[in-house]
Coordinates of C-alpha atoms in Angstrom, one line a residue:
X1 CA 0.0 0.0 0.0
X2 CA 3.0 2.4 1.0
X3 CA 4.8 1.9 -2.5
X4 CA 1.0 2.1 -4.0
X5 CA 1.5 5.8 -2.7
X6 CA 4.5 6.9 -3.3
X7 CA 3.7 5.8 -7.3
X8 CA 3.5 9.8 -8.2
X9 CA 6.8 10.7 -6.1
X10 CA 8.5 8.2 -8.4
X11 CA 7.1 9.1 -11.3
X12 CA 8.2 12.5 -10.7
X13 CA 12.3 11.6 -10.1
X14 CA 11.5 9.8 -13.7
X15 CA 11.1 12.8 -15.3
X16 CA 14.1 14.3 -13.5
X17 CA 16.0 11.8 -14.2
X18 CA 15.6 11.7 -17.8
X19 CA 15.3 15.4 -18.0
X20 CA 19.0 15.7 -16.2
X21 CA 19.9 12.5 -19.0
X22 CA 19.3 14.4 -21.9
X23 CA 21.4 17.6 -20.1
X24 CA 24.2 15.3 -19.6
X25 CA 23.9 14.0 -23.3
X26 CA 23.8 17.7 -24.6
X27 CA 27.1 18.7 -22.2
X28 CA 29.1 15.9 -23.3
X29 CA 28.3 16.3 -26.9
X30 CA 28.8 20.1 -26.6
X31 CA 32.6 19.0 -25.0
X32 CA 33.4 16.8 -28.2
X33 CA 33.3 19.4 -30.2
X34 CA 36.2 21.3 -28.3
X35 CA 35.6 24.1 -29.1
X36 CA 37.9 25.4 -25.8
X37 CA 37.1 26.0 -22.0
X38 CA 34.8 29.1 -22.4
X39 CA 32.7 28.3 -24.9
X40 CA 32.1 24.9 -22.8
X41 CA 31.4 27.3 -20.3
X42 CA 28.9 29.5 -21.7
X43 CA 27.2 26.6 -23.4
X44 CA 27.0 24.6 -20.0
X45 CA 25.6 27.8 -18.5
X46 CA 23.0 27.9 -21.4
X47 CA 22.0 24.2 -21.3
X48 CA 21.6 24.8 -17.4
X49 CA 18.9 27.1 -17.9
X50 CA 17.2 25.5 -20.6
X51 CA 17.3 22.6 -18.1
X52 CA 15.8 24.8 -15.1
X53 CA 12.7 26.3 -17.5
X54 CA 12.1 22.0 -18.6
X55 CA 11.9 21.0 -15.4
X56 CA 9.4 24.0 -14.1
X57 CA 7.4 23.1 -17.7
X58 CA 7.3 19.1 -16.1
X59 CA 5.9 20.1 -13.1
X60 CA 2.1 19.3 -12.2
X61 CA -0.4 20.8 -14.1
X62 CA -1.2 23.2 -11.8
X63 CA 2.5 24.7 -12.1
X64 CA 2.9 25.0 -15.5
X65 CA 1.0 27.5 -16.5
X66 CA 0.4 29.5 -13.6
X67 CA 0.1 33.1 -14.2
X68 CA 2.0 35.5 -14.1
X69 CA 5.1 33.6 -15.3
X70 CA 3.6 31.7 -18.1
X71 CA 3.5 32.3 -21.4
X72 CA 6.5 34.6 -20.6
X73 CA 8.6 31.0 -19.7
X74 CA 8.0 29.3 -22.8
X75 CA 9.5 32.1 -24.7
X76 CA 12.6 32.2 -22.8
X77 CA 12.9 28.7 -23.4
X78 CA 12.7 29.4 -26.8
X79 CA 15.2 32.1 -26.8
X80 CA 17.9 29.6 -24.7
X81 CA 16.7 27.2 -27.7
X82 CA 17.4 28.8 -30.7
X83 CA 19.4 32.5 -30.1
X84 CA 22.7 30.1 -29.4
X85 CA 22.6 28.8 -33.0
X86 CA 23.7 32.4 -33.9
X87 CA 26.9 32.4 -31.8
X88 CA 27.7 28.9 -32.2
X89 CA 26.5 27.9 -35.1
X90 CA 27.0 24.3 -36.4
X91 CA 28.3 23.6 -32.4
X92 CA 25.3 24.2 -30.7
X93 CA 23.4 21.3 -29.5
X94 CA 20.7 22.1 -26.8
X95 CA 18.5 20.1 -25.4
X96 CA 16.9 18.0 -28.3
X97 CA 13.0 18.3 -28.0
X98 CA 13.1 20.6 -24.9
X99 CA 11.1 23.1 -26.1
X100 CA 8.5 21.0 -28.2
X101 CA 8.1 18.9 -25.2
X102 CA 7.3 22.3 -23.3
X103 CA 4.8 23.6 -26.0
X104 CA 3.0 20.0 -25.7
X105 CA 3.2 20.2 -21.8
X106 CA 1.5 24.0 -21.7
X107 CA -0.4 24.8 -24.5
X108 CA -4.0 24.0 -25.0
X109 CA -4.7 20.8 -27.6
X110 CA -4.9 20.9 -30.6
X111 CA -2.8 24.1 -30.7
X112 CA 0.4 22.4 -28.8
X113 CA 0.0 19.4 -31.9
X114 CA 0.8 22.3 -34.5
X115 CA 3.2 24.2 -32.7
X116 CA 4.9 21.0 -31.9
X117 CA 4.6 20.1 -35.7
X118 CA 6.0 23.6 -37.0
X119 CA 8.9 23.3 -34.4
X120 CA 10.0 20.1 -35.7
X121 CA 9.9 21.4 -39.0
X122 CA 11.7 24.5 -38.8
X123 CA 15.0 22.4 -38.1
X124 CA 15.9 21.4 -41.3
X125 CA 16.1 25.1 -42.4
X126 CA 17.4 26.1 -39.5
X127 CA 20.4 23.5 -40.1
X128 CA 20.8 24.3 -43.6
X129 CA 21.2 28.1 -42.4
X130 CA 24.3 27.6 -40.5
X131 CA 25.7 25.9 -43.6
X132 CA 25.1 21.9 -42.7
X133 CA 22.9 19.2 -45.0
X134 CA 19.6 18.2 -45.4
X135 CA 20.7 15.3 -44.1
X136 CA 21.7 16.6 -41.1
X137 CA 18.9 19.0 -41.4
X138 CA 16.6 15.7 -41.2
X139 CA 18.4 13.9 -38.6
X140 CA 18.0 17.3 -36.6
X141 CA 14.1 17.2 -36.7
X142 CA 13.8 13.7 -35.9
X143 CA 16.0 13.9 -32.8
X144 CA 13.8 16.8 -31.4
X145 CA 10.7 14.9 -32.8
X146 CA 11.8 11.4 -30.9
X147 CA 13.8 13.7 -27.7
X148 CA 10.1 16.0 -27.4
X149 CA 7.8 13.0 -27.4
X150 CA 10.0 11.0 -25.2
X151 CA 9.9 14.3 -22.5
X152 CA 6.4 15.1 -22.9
X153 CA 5.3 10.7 -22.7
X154 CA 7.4 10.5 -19.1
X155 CA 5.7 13.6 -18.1
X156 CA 2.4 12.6 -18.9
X157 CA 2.6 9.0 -17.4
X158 CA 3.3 11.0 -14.1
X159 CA 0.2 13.0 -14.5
X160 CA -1.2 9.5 -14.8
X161 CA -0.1 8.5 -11.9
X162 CA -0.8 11.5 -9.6
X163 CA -4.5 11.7 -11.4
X164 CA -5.0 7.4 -10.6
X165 CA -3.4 8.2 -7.2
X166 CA -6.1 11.2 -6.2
X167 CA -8.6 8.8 -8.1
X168 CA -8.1 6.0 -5.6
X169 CA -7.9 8.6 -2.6
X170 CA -11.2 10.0 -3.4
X171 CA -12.8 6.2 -3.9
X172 CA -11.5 5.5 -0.5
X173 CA -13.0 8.7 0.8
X174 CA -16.2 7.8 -0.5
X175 CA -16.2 4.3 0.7
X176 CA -15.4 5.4 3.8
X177 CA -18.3 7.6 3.8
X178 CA -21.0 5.3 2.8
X179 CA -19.9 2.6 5.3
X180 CA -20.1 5.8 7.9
X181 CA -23.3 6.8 6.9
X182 CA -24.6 3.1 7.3
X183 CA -23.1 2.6 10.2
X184 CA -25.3 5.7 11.6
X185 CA -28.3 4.7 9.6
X186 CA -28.1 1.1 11.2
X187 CA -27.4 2.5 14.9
X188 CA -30.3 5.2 14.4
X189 CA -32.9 2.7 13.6
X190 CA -31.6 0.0 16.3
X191 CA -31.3 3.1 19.4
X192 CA -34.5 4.6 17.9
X193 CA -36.4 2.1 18.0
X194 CA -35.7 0.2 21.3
X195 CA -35.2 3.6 23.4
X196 CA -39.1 5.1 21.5
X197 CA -40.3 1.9 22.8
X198 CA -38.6 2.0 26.1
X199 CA -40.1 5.6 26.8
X200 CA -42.9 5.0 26.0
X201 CA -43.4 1.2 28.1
X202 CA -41.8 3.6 31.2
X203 CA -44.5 6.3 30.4
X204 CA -47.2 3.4 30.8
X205 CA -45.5 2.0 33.7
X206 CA -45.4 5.6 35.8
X207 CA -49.3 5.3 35.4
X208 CA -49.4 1.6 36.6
X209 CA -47.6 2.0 39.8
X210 CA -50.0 3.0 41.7
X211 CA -53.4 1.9 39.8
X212 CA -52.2 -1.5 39.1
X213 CA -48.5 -2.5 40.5
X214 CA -49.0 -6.0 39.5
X215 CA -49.1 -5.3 35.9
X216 CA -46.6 -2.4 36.2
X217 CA -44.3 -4.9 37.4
X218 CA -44.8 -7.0 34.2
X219 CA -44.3 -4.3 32.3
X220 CA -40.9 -3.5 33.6
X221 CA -39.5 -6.7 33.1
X222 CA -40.7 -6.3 29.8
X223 CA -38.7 -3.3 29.4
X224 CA -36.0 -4.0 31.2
X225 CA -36.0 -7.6 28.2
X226 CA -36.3 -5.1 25.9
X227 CA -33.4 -2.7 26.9
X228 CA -31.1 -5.4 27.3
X229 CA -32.2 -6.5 23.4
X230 CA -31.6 -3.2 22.4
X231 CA -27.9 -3.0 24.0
X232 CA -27.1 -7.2 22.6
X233 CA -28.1 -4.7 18.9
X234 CA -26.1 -2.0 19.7
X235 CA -23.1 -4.3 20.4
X236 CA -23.5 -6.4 16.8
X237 CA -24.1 -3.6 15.0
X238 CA -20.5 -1.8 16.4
X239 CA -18.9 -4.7 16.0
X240 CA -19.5 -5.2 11.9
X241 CA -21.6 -8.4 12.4
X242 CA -24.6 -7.2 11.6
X243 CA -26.4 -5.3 8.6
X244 CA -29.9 -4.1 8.9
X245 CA -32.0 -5.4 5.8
X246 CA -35.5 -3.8 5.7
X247 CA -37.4 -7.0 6.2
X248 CA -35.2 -7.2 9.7
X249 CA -35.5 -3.8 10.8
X250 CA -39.4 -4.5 9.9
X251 CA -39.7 -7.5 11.6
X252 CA -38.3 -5.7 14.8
X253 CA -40.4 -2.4 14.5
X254 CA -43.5 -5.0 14.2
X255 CA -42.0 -6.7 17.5
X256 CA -42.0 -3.3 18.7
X257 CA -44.9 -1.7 17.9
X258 CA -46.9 -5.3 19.3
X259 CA -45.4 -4.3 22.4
X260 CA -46.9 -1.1 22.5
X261 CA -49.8 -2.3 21.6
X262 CA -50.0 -0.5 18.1
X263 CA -53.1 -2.3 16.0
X264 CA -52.0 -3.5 12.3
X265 CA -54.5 -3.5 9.4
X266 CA -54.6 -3.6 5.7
X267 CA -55.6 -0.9 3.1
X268 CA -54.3 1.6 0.5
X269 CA -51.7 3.6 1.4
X270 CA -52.1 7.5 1.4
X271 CA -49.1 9.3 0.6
X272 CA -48.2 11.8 3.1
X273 CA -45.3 14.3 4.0
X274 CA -42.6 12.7 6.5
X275 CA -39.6 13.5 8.3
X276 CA -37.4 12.6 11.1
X277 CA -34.1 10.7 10.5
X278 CA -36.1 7.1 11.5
X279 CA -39.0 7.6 8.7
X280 CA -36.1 8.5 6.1
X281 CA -34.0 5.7 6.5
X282 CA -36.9 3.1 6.1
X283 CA -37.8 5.2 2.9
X284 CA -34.5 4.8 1.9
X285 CA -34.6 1.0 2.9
X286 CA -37.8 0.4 1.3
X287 CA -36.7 2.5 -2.1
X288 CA -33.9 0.1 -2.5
X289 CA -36.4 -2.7 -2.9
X290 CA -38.6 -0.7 -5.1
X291 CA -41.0 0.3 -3.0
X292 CA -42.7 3.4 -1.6
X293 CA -43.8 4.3 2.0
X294 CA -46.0 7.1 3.3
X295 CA -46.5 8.4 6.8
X296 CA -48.5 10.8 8.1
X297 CA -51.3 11.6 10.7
X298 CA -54.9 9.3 10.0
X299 CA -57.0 12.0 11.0
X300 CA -58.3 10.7 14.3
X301 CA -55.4 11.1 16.3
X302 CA -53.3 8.5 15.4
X303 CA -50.1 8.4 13.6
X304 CA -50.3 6.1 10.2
X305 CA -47.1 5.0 8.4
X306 CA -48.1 2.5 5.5
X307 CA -45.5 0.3 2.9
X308 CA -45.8 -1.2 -0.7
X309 CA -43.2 -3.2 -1.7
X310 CA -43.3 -5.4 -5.4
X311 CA -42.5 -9.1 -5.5
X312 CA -42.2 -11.8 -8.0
X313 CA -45.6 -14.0 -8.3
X314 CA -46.6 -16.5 -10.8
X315 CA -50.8 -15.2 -10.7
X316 CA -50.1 -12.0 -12.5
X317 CA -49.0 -10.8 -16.0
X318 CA -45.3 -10.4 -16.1
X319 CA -44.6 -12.8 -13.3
X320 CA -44.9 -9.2 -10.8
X321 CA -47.2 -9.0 -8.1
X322 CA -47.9 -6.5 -5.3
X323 CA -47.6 -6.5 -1.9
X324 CA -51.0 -4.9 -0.3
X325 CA -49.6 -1.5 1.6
X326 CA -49.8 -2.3 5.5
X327 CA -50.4 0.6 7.8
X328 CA -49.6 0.7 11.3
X329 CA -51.4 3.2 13.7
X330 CA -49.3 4.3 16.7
X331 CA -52.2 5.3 19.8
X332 CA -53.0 8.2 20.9
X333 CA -52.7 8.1 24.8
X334 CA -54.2 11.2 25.5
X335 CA -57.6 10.3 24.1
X336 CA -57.2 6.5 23.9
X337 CA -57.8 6.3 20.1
X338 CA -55.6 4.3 18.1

């Protein structure tokens, strides 16, 4: 995983190293020539710079044509490029492909295609000016074609790899996200549920102490099974053994609601506005299944929340049947409607 990361570090000291290779080339062919100490010199200086405005042309996008240097570097690249030929003439050798590798690097496709084209072939006439052959001419703009496309491929595979490392950052990010957000969703519905319930049993229970302590006392134990449930959840669900599925979570709500003594019965759902972070997760549950849910008051006091979910069937065209929507009505204690 570590080397995995440091991909785009690597790729970068590629590019320097070949970028410093070709410098080296150009130095030792500009030696050969011996042409004396301070022309060596001067020409070393030269190459230096040309080298310097390369490497700040390979940098990362971002860099390269960041105002207010840019487009002033490429032109002094081009001047390091091509002003020596007047002073040196025939012994010049630069850095093959330096510049066209620039223009490919920082100007805007397909404009960096024909610039890169035009600078390739202005070297033959360029050669022949200072008094050498077309052959020389044409070995000339093949070694900047072949030295310019060999720069600007090593650049661009380090873009690659700095583009596929932020790529896999940025999957991870999200990944990490999503397992978050189910991890809240799954915690939210397990806590909601079993503490709602809980309340509401010790709500019922503060009346029964004194009109009935008998049954009050059945009702604690009750909720003291159902706390203890409710923590046993809490612990699977931190521990990664356990995802909620929506016919789980709506097998426990059921348990729950039967509990509180919330009555059950068939009809046609009515779809109503909803809200809370419990009634969104079970739309989102029942969404992934193709379904639709509705909540809302009935109109009598009572709180209504009713599902439809699809399922394969062999007694209807298509092999698709429906499931019948079935609301559940939470009580109203105050007026002891349901």
């Amino acid at each position: 995983m570590r080397e995995e990361g440091n991909s785009p570090r690597v790729a970068r000291v590629i590019v320097c190293l070949v970028s410093v290779g070709f410098f080296v080339a150009s130095v030792a062919a500009t030696s050969a020539n011996r042409d004396g100490l301070r022309h060596l010199v001067v020409a070393s200086a030269i190459l230096t710079a040309t080298l310097g405005l390369h490497l700040r042309h390979s940098a990362r996008p971002a860099v390269r044509r960041r105002k207010p240097w840019w487009p002033w570097s490429l032109v002094a690249h081009g001047a390091l490029t091509y002003v020596p030929y007047g002073f040196f003439q025939d012994t010049w050798v630069g850095i093959p492909g330096s510049l066209a590798a620039a223009v490919l690097l920082t100007t805007p496709v397909p404009h960096a295609w024909i610039a890169f084209a035009v600078l390739i072939g202005l070297q033959v006439p360029l050669v022949l000016a200072i008094g050498e052959t077309t052959g020389q001419g044409l070995n000339s703009a093949v070694s900047h074609a072949v030295g310019g496309l060999a720069l600007f491929g090593v650049v661009r595979l380090a873009d690659l790899a700095e583009d596929l490392q932020a790529a896999r950052a940025e999957l991870a990010r999200r990944a990490v996200d999503r397992e978050r957000l189910r991890f809240a969703r799954d915690l939210h519905d397990l806590c909601g549920y079993s503490l709602t319930a809980v309340a509401l049993q010790c709500e019922g229970i503060q009346w029964l102490v004194r009109s009935d302590p008998q049954r009050a006392e059945e009702e604690l134990v009750r909720t003291q099974a159902l706390a203890r449930h409710a923590l046993t959840e809490v612990r699977a669900v931190s521990a990664g053994y356990r995802v909620l599925s929506l016919e789980r979570e709506a097998r426990t709500t059921a348990a729950l609601l039967e509990s509180l003594g919330v009555t059950e019965h068939t009809g046609p759902p009515e779809p109503q506005g909803l809200g809370g972070s419990g009634l969104r997760n079970l739309r989102e549950r029942v969404a992934e299944l193709g379904g639709r849910l509705s909540a809302g008051a009935d109109g009598t006091g009572g709180f209504r929340i009713a599902v439809a979910l699809p399922c394969t069937g062999h007694d209807t065209p298509g092999g698709v049947s429906t499931v019948p929507a079935t609301p559940a009505t939470m009580p109203d204690r105050s007026s002891g409607r349901q």
